[in-house]
PDB file of C-alpha atoms and ligand atoms in Angstrom:
ATOM      1  CA  MET A  87      -2.216 -12.857  -5.165  1.00  0.00           C
ATOM      2  CA  LYS A  88      -0.051 -11.567  -7.996  1.00  0.00           C
ATOM      3  CA  LEU A  89      -2.039 -10.300 -10.989  1.00  0.00           C
ATOM      4  CA  LEU A  90       0.507  -8.486 -13.120  1.00  0.00           C
ATOM      5  CA  ASP A  91       4.215  -8.989 -13.671  1.00  0.00           C
ATOM      6  CA  VAL A  92       6.277  -6.382 -15.500  1.00  0.00           C
ATOM      7  CA  ASN A  93       9.745  -7.796 -16.206  1.00  0.00           C
ATOM      8  CA  ASN A  94      12.796  -5.881 -17.420  1.00  0.00           C
ATOM      9  CA  ILE A  95      10.930  -3.748 -19.965  1.00  0.00           C
ATOM     10  CA  VAL A  96      13.229  -1.878 -22.327  1.00  0.00           C
ATOM     11  CA  LEU A  97      11.931   0.319 -25.135  1.00  0.00           C
ATOM     12  CA  SER A  98      14.086   2.065 -27.697  1.00  0.00           C
ATOM     13  CA  TYR A  99      13.174   4.036 -30.786  1.00  0.00           C
ATOM     14  CA  ASN A 100      16.001   4.126 -33.360  1.00  0.00           C
ATOM     15  CA  SER A 101      18.567   3.163 -30.717  1.00  0.00           C
ATOM     16  CA  PHE A 102      17.340   5.995 -28.459  1.00  0.00           C
ATOM     17  CA  LYS A 103      16.330   4.439 -25.150  1.00  0.00           C
ATOM     18  CA  ILE A 104      13.037   5.576 -23.590  1.00  0.00           C
ATOM     19  CA  LEU A 105      12.371   2.884 -20.972  1.00  0.00           C
ATOM     20  CA  ASP A 106      15.306   1.190 -19.307  1.00  0.00           C
ATOM     21  CA  ASP A 107      14.793  -2.044 -17.409  1.00  0.00           C
ATOM     22  CA  ILE A 108      11.415  -1.445 -15.777  1.00  0.00           C
ATOM     23  CA  SER A 109      10.298  -4.224 -13.430  1.00  0.00           C
ATOM     24  CA  PHE A 110       7.524  -4.344 -10.856  1.00  0.00           C
ATOM     25  CA  ASP A 111       4.571  -6.482  -9.931  1.00  0.00           C
ATOM     26  CA  CYS A 112       1.043  -5.750  -8.792  1.00  0.00           C
ATOM     27  CA  ASN A 113      -1.246  -7.744  -6.536  1.00  0.00           C
ATOM     28  CA  LYS A 114      -4.989  -8.193  -6.416  1.00  0.00           C
ATOM     29  CA  ASP A 115      -6.880  -5.336  -4.739  1.00  0.00           C
ATOM     30  CA  GLN A 116      -4.184  -2.753  -5.344  1.00  0.00           C
ATOM     31  CA  PHE A 117      -4.341   0.769  -6.670  1.00  0.00           C
ATOM     32  CA  VAL A 118      -0.937   1.405  -8.241  1.00  0.00           C
ATOM     33  CA  SER A 119       0.230   4.743  -9.618  1.00  0.00           C
ATOM     34  CA  ILE A 120       3.128   5.481 -11.924  1.00  0.00           C
ATOM     35  CA  ILE A 121       4.516   8.988 -11.599  1.00  0.00           C
ATOM     36  CA  GLY A 122       7.420  10.687 -13.336  1.00  0.00           C
ATOM     37  CA  PRO A 123       8.459  13.780 -15.279  1.00  0.00           C
ATOM     38  CA  SER A 124       6.587  14.714 -18.430  1.00  0.00           C
ATOM     39  CA  GLY A 125       7.894  12.785 -21.459  1.00  0.00           C
ATOM     40  CA  CYS A 126       9.640  10.093 -19.401  1.00  0.00           C
ATOM     41  CA  GLY A 127       7.638   7.314 -21.037  1.00  0.00           C
ATOM     42  CA  LYS A 128       4.697   6.746 -18.659  1.00  0.00           C
ATOM     43  CA  SER A 129       2.057   6.502 -21.404  1.00  0.00           C
ATOM     44  CA  THR A 130       4.334   4.288 -23.469  1.00  0.00           C
ATOM     45  CA  LEU A 131       4.770   1.947 -20.492  1.00  0.00           C
ATOM     46  CA  LEU A 132       1.000   1.789 -19.965  1.00  0.00           C
ATOM     47  CA  ARG A 133       0.447   1.009 -23.648  1.00  0.00           C
ATOM     48  CA  ILE A 134       2.990  -1.820 -23.394  1.00  0.00           C
ATOM     49  CA  ILE A 135       1.130  -3.205 -20.356  1.00  0.00           C
ATOM     50  CA  ALA A 136      -2.136  -2.989 -22.323  1.00  0.00           C
ATOM     51  CA  GLY A 137      -0.625  -4.930 -25.239  1.00  0.00           C
ATOM     52  CA  LEU A 138      -1.049  -1.904 -27.509  1.00  0.00           C
ATOM     53  CA  GLU A 139       2.674  -1.455 -28.080  1.00  0.00           C
ATOM     54  CA  LYS A 140       5.588  -3.921 -28.175  1.00  0.00           C
ATOM     55  CA  SER A 141       8.645  -3.434 -25.990  1.00  0.00           C
ATOM     56  CA  THR A 142      12.149  -3.899 -27.396  1.00  0.00           C
ATOM     57  CA  SER A 143      12.799  -6.503 -24.706  1.00  0.00           C
ATOM     58  CA  GLY A 144      11.229  -7.733 -21.485  1.00  0.00           C
ATOM     59  CA  SER A 145       7.751  -9.041 -20.845  1.00  0.00           C
ATOM     60  CA  VAL A 146       4.402  -8.316 -19.216  1.00  0.00           C
ATOM     61  CA  LYS A 147       2.391 -11.168 -17.739  1.00  0.00           C
ATOM     62  CA  TYR A 148      -1.192 -11.197 -16.537  1.00  0.00           C
ATOM     63  CA  LYS A 149      -1.763 -14.160 -14.199  1.00  0.00           C
ATOM     64  CA  ASN A 150       1.418 -15.717 -15.570  1.00  0.00           C
ATOM     65  CA  LYS A 151       0.311 -15.412 -19.216  1.00  0.00           C
ATOM     66  CA  LEU A 152       2.320 -13.253 -21.600  1.00  0.00           C
ATOM     67  CA  ILE A 153       0.478 -10.197 -22.900  1.00  0.00           C
ATOM     68  CA  THR A 154       1.125  -9.827 -26.619  1.00  0.00           C
ATOM     69  CA  LYS A 155      -2.051  -8.019 -27.670  1.00  0.00           C
ATOM     70  CA  PRO A 156      -4.998  -6.254 -25.981  1.00  0.00           C
ATOM     71  CA  ILE A 157      -7.221  -8.604 -23.968  1.00  0.00           C
ATOM     72  CA  SER A 158     -10.710  -7.979 -22.640  1.00  0.00           C
ATOM     73  CA  ARG A 159      -9.684  -8.557 -18.997  1.00  0.00           C
ATOM     74  CA  ILE A 160      -7.557  -5.397 -19.237  1.00  0.00           C
ATOM     75  CA  SER A 161      -9.286  -2.094 -20.061  1.00  0.00           C
ATOM     76  CA  PHE A 162      -7.863   1.312 -20.884  1.00  0.00           C
ATOM     77  CA  VAL A 163      -9.114   4.800 -19.992  1.00  0.00           C
ATOM     78  CA  PHE A 164      -7.657   7.645 -22.029  1.00  0.00           C
ATOM     79  CA  GLN A 165      -6.684  11.151 -20.978  1.00  0.00           C
ATOM     80  CA  SER A 166      -9.515  12.668 -22.949  1.00  0.00           C
ATOM     81  CA  SER A 167     -12.708  10.634 -22.833  1.00  0.00           C
ATOM     82  CA  ALA A 168     -12.365   9.868 -26.582  1.00  0.00           C
ATOM     83  CA  LEU A 169     -16.135   9.543 -27.051  1.00  0.00           C
ATOM     84  CA  LEU A 170     -17.564   9.325 -30.561  1.00  0.00           C
ATOM     85  CA  PRO A 171     -19.727  12.453 -31.040  1.00  0.00           C
ATOM     86  CA  TRP A 172     -22.099  10.786 -33.508  1.00  0.00           C
ATOM     87  CA  LEU A 173     -23.084   8.067 -31.018  1.00  0.00           C
ATOM     88  CA  THR A 174     -25.355   8.588 -28.000  1.00  0.00           C
ATOM     89  CA  ASN A 175     -23.859   8.200 -24.546  1.00  0.00           C
ATOM     90  CA  ILE A 176     -25.229   4.694 -24.075  1.00  0.00           C
ATOM     91  CA  GLU A 177     -23.992   3.681 -27.529  1.00  0.00           C
ATOM     92  CA  ASN A 178     -20.544   4.974 -26.596  1.00  0.00           C
ATOM     93  CA  ILE A 179     -20.537   2.741 -23.510  1.00  0.00           C
ATOM     94  CA  LYS A 180     -21.689  -0.228 -25.610  1.00  0.00           C
ATOM     95  CA  LEU A 181     -18.540   0.201 -27.742  1.00  0.00           C
ATOM     96  CA  GLY A 182     -16.713  -1.417 -24.824  1.00  0.00           C
ATOM     97  CA  LEU A 183     -18.627  -4.608 -25.673  1.00  0.00           C
ATOM     98  CA  SER A 184     -18.021  -4.552 -29.424  1.00  0.00           C
ATOM     99  CA  ARG A 185     -15.695  -7.565 -29.255  1.00  0.00           C
ATOM    100  CA  PHE A 186     -18.321  -9.670 -27.460  1.00  0.00           C
ATOM    101  CA  LYS A 187     -20.930 -11.877 -29.047  1.00  0.00           C
ATOM    102  CA  MET A 188     -24.081 -10.963 -27.138  1.00  0.00           C
ATOM    103  CA  SER A 189     -27.485  -9.583 -28.039  1.00  0.00           C
ATOM    104  CA  ASP A 190     -27.889  -5.857 -28.482  1.00  0.00           C
ATOM    105  CA  ALA A 191     -30.526  -5.925 -25.724  1.00  0.00           C
ATOM    106  CA  LEU A 192     -28.025  -7.416 -23.277  1.00  0.00           C
ATOM    107  CA  LYS A 193     -25.387  -4.851 -24.245  1.00  0.00           C
ATOM    108  CA  THR A 194     -27.912  -2.073 -23.627  1.00  0.00           C
ATOM    109  CA  LYS A 195     -28.803  -3.558 -20.246  1.00  0.00           C
ATOM    110  CA  LYS A 196     -25.162  -3.747 -19.151  1.00  0.00           C
ATOM    111  CA  ALA A 197     -24.411  -0.220 -20.393  1.00  0.00           C
ATOM    112  CA  PHE A 198     -27.492   1.157 -18.635  1.00  0.00           C
ATOM    113  CA  LYS A 199     -26.412  -0.417 -15.335  1.00  0.00           C
ATOM    114  CA  LEU A 200     -23.156   1.535 -15.547  1.00  0.00           C
ATOM    115  CA  LEU A 201     -24.973   4.740 -16.421  1.00  0.00           C
ATOM    116  CA  GLU A 202     -26.953   4.213 -13.223  1.00  0.00           C
ATOM    117  CA  LYS A 203     -23.772   3.638 -11.220  1.00  0.00           C
ATOM    118  CA  PHE A 204     -22.490   6.987 -12.461  1.00  0.00           C
ATOM    119  CA  GLN A 205     -25.947   8.597 -12.023  1.00  0.00           C
ATOM    120  CA  LEU A 206     -26.060   9.560 -15.683  1.00  0.00           C
ATOM    121  CA  GLU A 207     -29.014   7.420 -16.786  1.00  0.00           C
ATOM    122  CA  ARG A 208     -31.093  10.417 -17.883  1.00  0.00           C
ATOM    123  CA  PHE A 209     -28.379  11.230 -20.432  1.00  0.00           C
ATOM    124  CA  ALA A 210     -28.495   7.741 -22.017  1.00  0.00           C
ATOM    125  CA  ASP A 211     -30.010   8.763 -25.338  1.00  0.00           C
ATOM    126  CA  MET A 212     -28.377  12.161 -25.613  1.00  0.00           C
ATOM    127  CA  TYR A 213     -25.091  12.886 -27.349  1.00  0.00           C
ATOM    128  CA  PRO A 214     -21.744  13.572 -25.612  1.00  0.00           C
ATOM    129  CA  ASN A 215     -21.689  17.238 -26.706  1.00  0.00           C
ATOM    130  CA  ILE A 216     -24.196  18.206 -23.998  1.00  0.00           C
ATOM    131  CA  LEU A 217     -22.084  16.683 -21.206  1.00  0.00           C
ATOM    132  CA  SER A 218     -19.580  18.503 -19.003  1.00  0.00           C
ATOM    133  CA  GLY A 219     -15.927  17.381 -19.059  1.00  0.00           C
ATOM    134  CA  GLY A 220     -16.375  15.374 -15.847  1.00  0.00           C
ATOM    135  CA  MET A 221     -19.486  13.633 -17.195  1.00  0.00           C
ATOM    136  CA  LYS A 222     -17.707  12.784 -20.457  1.00  0.00           C
ATOM    137  CA  GLN A 223     -14.860  11.217 -18.529  1.00  0.00           C
ATOM    138  CA  ARG A 224     -17.385   9.194 -16.469  1.00  0.00           C
ATOM    139  CA  ILE A 225     -18.843   7.837 -19.727  1.00  0.00           C
ATOM    140  CA  GLY A 226     -15.293   7.019 -20.907  1.00  0.00           C
ATOM    141  CA  ILE A 227     -14.675   5.123 -17.666  1.00  0.00           C
ATOM    142  CA  ALA A 228     -18.070   3.387 -17.940  1.00  0.00           C
ATOM    143  CA  ARG A 229     -17.069   2.226 -21.449  1.00  0.00           C
ATOM    144  CA  ALA A 230     -13.866   0.754 -19.979  1.00  0.00           C
ATOM    145  CA  LEU A 231     -15.781  -0.992 -17.171  1.00  0.00           C
ATOM    146  CA  VAL A 232     -18.698  -2.425 -19.162  1.00  0.00           C
ATOM    147  CA  ALA A 233     -16.802  -5.560 -20.232  1.00  0.00           C
ATOM    148  CA  ASN A 234     -16.060  -6.389 -16.556  1.00  0.00           C
ATOM    149  CA  PRO A 235     -12.265  -6.071 -16.780  1.00  0.00           C
ATOM    150  CA  GLU A 236     -10.057  -7.274 -13.962  1.00  0.00           C
ATOM    151  CA  ILE A 237      -7.409  -4.606 -14.566  1.00  0.00           C
ATOM    152  CA  LEU A 238      -8.161  -0.974 -15.314  1.00  0.00           C
ATOM    153  CA  LEU A 239      -5.355   1.108 -16.848  1.00  0.00           C
ATOM    154  CA  MET A 240      -5.880   4.861 -16.657  1.00  0.00           C
ATOM    155  CA  ASP A 241      -3.671   7.356 -18.481  1.00  0.00           C
ATOM    156  CA  GLU A 242      -4.004  10.710 -16.690  1.00  0.00           C
ATOM    157  CA  PRO A 243      -7.821  10.501 -16.673  1.00  0.00           C
ATOM    158  CA  PHE A 244      -8.240  13.582 -14.483  1.00  0.00           C
ATOM    159  CA  SER A 245      -5.648  15.893 -15.998  1.00  0.00           C
ATOM    160  CA  ALA A 246      -7.908  17.530 -18.598  1.00  0.00           C
ATOM    161  CA  LEU A 247     -10.491  18.485 -15.940  1.00  0.00           C
ATOM    162  CA  ASP A 248     -10.644  21.556 -13.717  1.00  0.00           C
ATOM    163  CA  GLU A 249      -9.477  20.830 -10.166  1.00  0.00           C
ATOM    164  CA  LEU A 250     -12.933  20.753  -8.525  1.00  0.00           C
ATOM    165  CA  THR A 251     -14.347  18.354 -11.129  1.00  0.00           C
ATOM    166  CA  ALA A 252     -11.189  16.248 -11.018  1.00  0.00           C
ATOM    167  CA  ASN A 253     -11.438  15.962  -7.231  1.00  0.00           C
ATOM    168  CA  ALA A 254     -15.064  14.882  -7.308  1.00  0.00           C
ATOM    169  CA  LEU A 255     -14.316  12.283  -9.983  1.00  0.00           C
ATOM    170  CA  ARG A 256     -11.252  10.938  -8.109  1.00  0.00           C
ATOM    171  CA  THR A 257     -13.367  10.440  -4.975  1.00  0.00           C
ATOM    172  CA  ASP A 258     -16.176   8.723  -6.920  1.00  0.00           C
ATOM    173  CA  ILE A 259     -13.864   6.449  -8.871  1.00  0.00           C
ATOM    174  CA  ASN A 260     -11.875   5.490  -5.830  1.00  0.00           C
ATOM    175  CA  TYR A 261     -15.030   4.632  -3.894  1.00  0.00           C
ATOM    176  CA  MET A 262     -16.598   2.770  -6.797  1.00  0.00           C
ATOM    177  CA  LEU A 263     -13.556   0.689  -7.658  1.00  0.00           C
ATOM    178  CA  ARG A 264     -13.223  -0.505  -4.082  1.00  0.00           C
ATOM    179  CA  GLN A 265     -16.771  -1.913  -4.048  1.00  0.00           C
ATOM    180  CA  SER A 266     -17.062  -5.669  -4.409  1.00  0.00           C
ATOM    181  CA  SER A 267     -19.761  -5.340  -7.111  1.00  0.00           C
ATOM    182  CA  VAL A 268     -17.146  -3.959  -9.534  1.00  0.00           C
ATOM    183  CA  SER A 269     -15.044  -6.513 -11.407  1.00  0.00           C
ATOM    184  CA  VAL A 270     -11.828  -4.488 -11.234  1.00  0.00           C
ATOM    185  CA  ASN A 271      -9.189  -5.967  -8.923  1.00  0.00           C
ATOM    186  CA  LEU A 272      -6.263  -3.775  -9.933  1.00  0.00           C
ATOM    187  CA  VAL A 273      -5.973  -0.188 -11.116  1.00  0.00           C
ATOM    188  CA  ILE A 274      -2.833   1.269 -12.652  1.00  0.00           C
ATOM    189  CA  LEU A 275      -2.936   5.032 -12.911  1.00  0.00           C
ATOM    190  CA  ILE A 276      -0.490   7.231 -14.795  1.00  0.00           C
ATOM    191  CA  SER A 277      -0.130  10.666 -13.269  1.00  0.00           C
ATOM    192  CA  HIS A 278       2.189  13.597 -12.896  1.00  0.00           C
ATOM    193  CA  ASN A 279       0.225  14.933  -9.919  1.00  0.00           C
ATOM    194  CA  VAL A 280       1.883  14.084  -6.591  1.00  0.00           C
ATOM    195  CA  GLU A 281      -1.165  14.865  -4.391  1.00  0.00           C
ATOM    196  CA  GLU A 282      -3.352  12.762  -6.678  1.00  0.00           C
ATOM    197  CA  VAL A 283      -1.180   9.660  -6.382  1.00  0.00           C
ATOM    198  CA  VAL A 284      -0.903   9.960  -2.588  1.00  0.00           C
ATOM    199  CA  ALA A 285      -4.690  10.363  -2.322  1.00  0.00           C
ATOM    200  CA  LEU A 286      -5.430   7.263  -4.378  1.00  0.00           C
ATOM    201  CA  SER A 287      -2.607   4.728  -4.300  1.00  0.00           C
ATOM    202  CA  ASP A 288      -1.527   1.732  -2.285  1.00  0.00           C
ATOM    203  CA  LYS A 289       1.735   1.655  -4.222  1.00  0.00           C
ATOM    204  CA  ILE A 290       3.571   4.382  -6.127  1.00  0.00           C
ATOM    205  CA  ILE A 291       6.183   3.706  -8.791  1.00  0.00           C
ATOM    206  CA  ILE A 292       8.441   6.709  -9.279  1.00  0.00           C
ATOM    207  CA  LEU A 293      10.223   7.003 -12.627  1.00  0.00           C
ATOM    208  CA  SER A 294      13.276   9.062 -13.581  1.00  0.00           C
ATOM    209  CA  GLU A 295      13.870  11.281 -16.592  1.00  0.00           C
ATOM    210  CA  LYS A 296      14.533   9.521 -19.935  1.00  0.00           C
ATOM    211  CA  PRO A 297      15.905   6.919 -20.330  1.00  0.00           C
ATOM    212  CA  SER A 298      13.398   6.121 -17.675  1.00  0.00           C
ATOM    213  CA  ARG A 299      14.292   3.829 -14.792  1.00  0.00           C
ATOM    214  CA  ILE A 300      12.475   3.073 -11.571  1.00  0.00           C
ATOM    215  CA  LYS A 301      13.790   5.450  -8.931  1.00  0.00           C
ATOM    216  CA  ARG A 302      11.738   4.068  -6.099  1.00  0.00           C
ATOM    217  CA  ILE A 303       8.661   1.962  -5.343  1.00  0.00           C
ATOM    218  CA  LEU A 304       6.779   3.342  -2.353  1.00  0.00           C
ATOM    219  CA  ASP A 305       3.979   1.664  -0.381  1.00  0.00           C
ATOM    220  CA  VAL A 306       1.425   4.124   0.973  1.00  0.00           C
ATOM    221  CA  ASP A 307       0.240   3.166   4.421  1.00  0.00           C
ATOM    222  CA  LEU A 308      -2.722   5.520   4.938  1.00  0.00           C
ATOM    223  CA  GLU A 309      -6.380   4.739   5.653  1.00  0.00           C
ATOM    224  CA  TYR A 310      -9.168   5.727   3.235  1.00  0.00           C
ATOM    225  CA  PRO A 311     -10.696   8.255   2.918  1.00  0.00           C
ATOM    226  CA  ARG A 312      -7.477  10.243   3.016  1.00  0.00           C
ATOM    227  CA  ASN A 313      -7.243  13.770   4.247  1.00  0.00           C
ATOM    228  CA  LYS A 314      -4.899  16.022   2.269  1.00  0.00           C
ATOM    229  CA  ARG A 315      -4.195  18.092   5.381  1.00  0.00           C
ATOM    230  CA  ASP A 316      -3.023  15.167   7.544  1.00  0.00           C
ATOM    231  CA  GLN A 317       0.641  15.379   8.466  1.00  0.00           C
ATOM    232  CA  LYS A 318       1.245  11.800   7.277  1.00  0.00           C
ATOM    233  CA  PHE A 319      -0.318  12.654   3.900  1.00  0.00           C
ATOM    234  CA  LEU A 320       1.876  15.742   3.596  1.00  0.00           C
ATOM    235  CA  ASP A 321       4.951  13.690   4.544  1.00  0.00           C
ATOM    236  CA  TYR A 322       4.298  11.312   1.641  1.00  0.00           C
ATOM    237  CA  VAL A 323       3.871  14.290  -0.718  1.00  0.00           C
ATOM    238  CA  ASP A 324       7.196  15.792   0.448  1.00  0.00           C
ATOM    239  CA  LYS A 325       8.970  12.475   0.149  1.00  0.00           C
ATOM    240  CA  ILE A 326       7.790  11.944  -3.444  1.00  0.00           C
ATOM    241  CA  TYR A 327       8.748  15.490  -4.490  1.00  0.00           C
ATOM    242  CA  SER A 328      12.172  14.999  -3.025  1.00  0.00           C
ATOM    243  CA  ILE A 329      12.655  11.617  -4.784  1.00  0.00           C
ATOM    244  CA  LEU A 330      11.468  13.129  -8.089  1.00  0.00           C
ATOM    245  CA  MET A 331      13.731  16.141  -7.818  1.00  0.00           C
ATOM    246  CA  ASN A 332      16.841  14.965  -6.033  1.00  0.00           C
ATOM    247  CA  GLU A 333      17.568  11.311  -6.380  1.00  0.00           C
TER     248      GLU A 333
HETATM  249  P1  ADP B 423       4.876  10.571 -20.795  1.00  0.00           P
HETATM  250  O1  ADP B 423       3.587   9.793 -20.823  1.00  0.00           O
HETATM  251  O2  ADP B 423       5.727  10.236 -19.598  1.00  0.00           O
HETATM  252  O3  ADP B 423       4.694  12.050 -20.915  1.00  0.00           O
HETATM  253  P2  ADP B 423       5.344   9.314 -23.366  1.00  0.00           P
HETATM  254  O4  ADP B 423       5.218   7.860 -23.061  1.00  0.00           O
HETATM  255  O5  ADP B 423       4.180   9.978 -24.007  1.00  0.00           O
HETATM  256  O6  ADP B 423       5.766  10.104 -22.050  1.00  0.00           O
HETATM  257  O7  ADP B 423       6.608   9.539 -24.319  1.00  0.00           O
HETATM  258  C1  ADP B 423       7.912   9.182 -23.925  1.00  0.00           C
HETATM  259  C2  ADP B 423       8.908   9.601 -24.946  1.00  0.00           C
HETATM  260  O8  ADP B 423       8.881   8.681 -26.028  1.00  0.00           O
HETATM  261  C3  ADP B 423       8.662  10.982 -25.517  1.00  0.00           C
HETATM  262  O9  ADP B 423       9.876  11.686 -25.501  1.00  0.00           O
HETATM  263  C4  ADP B 423       8.217  10.727 -26.949  1.00  0.00           C
HETATM  264  O10 ADP B 423       8.736  11.718 -27.794  1.00  0.00           O
HETATM  265  C5  ADP B 423       8.829   9.370 -27.248  1.00  0.00           C
HETATM  266  N1  ADP B 423       8.000   8.573 -28.157  1.00  0.00           N
HETATM  267  C6  ADP B 423       6.775   8.077 -27.877  1.00  0.00           C
HETATM  268  N2  ADP B 423       6.294   7.374 -28.933  1.00  0.00           N
HETATM  269  C7  ADP B 423       7.257   7.459 -29.912  1.00  0.00           C
HETATM  270  C8  ADP B 423       7.373   6.914 -31.253  1.00  0.00           C
HETATM  271  N3  ADP B 423       6.399   6.178 -31.792  1.00  0.00           N
HETATM  272  N4  ADP B 423       8.517   7.211 -31.936  1.00  0.00           N
HETATM  273  C9  ADP B 423       9.509   7.937 -31.376  1.00  0.00           C
HETATM  274  N5  ADP B 423       9.447   8.461 -30.130  1.00  0.00           N
HETATM  275  C10 ADP B 423       8.348   8.217 -29.414  1.00  0.00           C
END
């Protein structure tokens, strides 16, 4: 079932083209990554999909409905966790419910459930400054998940973390998002890390330098959990490097 339709997106600033005719679609139960050189417009594209920015032309549809502004069925995770330091961790997660009319007790209950999922419940009433980078990013992701979104957009969520922490978080997130108890049916991840996208994705959209066009859309046919030393895994990595660099 098709969840998201990106049609002929063009974005120009002062007649300087950044995104040039980007089209793709995403189905239910997919993990889709968008990879491309730094500055090619990946974050801009994700913001357009989220309804945070308007394209010059083209459209984005969620279940056949045009996206013109942010909607609660689509959540966004930022590169840095963007937590508010004056709010406790549970209050930060509850921010994800600020647009909803529900009792504070219910918001607390929902936020606490997510803290449990991430095994951070003992940090509920503490402030973000005592958390490690990986824990902060987990709280940021919990805030994005608390409103039960169907689509989760993630803009380089692992890139500010050291490699060991990033790896642990990738494995956790991947496992969690594939559980049926989580509302998310589609993830779109922005990345510039080739190994990361091969480890996580069902589909990889490879963008060119600016003005950014789609160079290739690649389906990844590998079982989970994926082993970075498998020859098939390495073949995908080589293929993506060669598309990024040569085509
Ligand atoms: P990426 O995420 O691939 O690194 P971005 O989406 O952040 O790339 O940016 C793409 C390009 O668009 C950059 O060259 C940036 O300078 C330009 N850009 C982004 N926002 C604006 C804006 N509001 N005005 C002018 N240029 C912008």
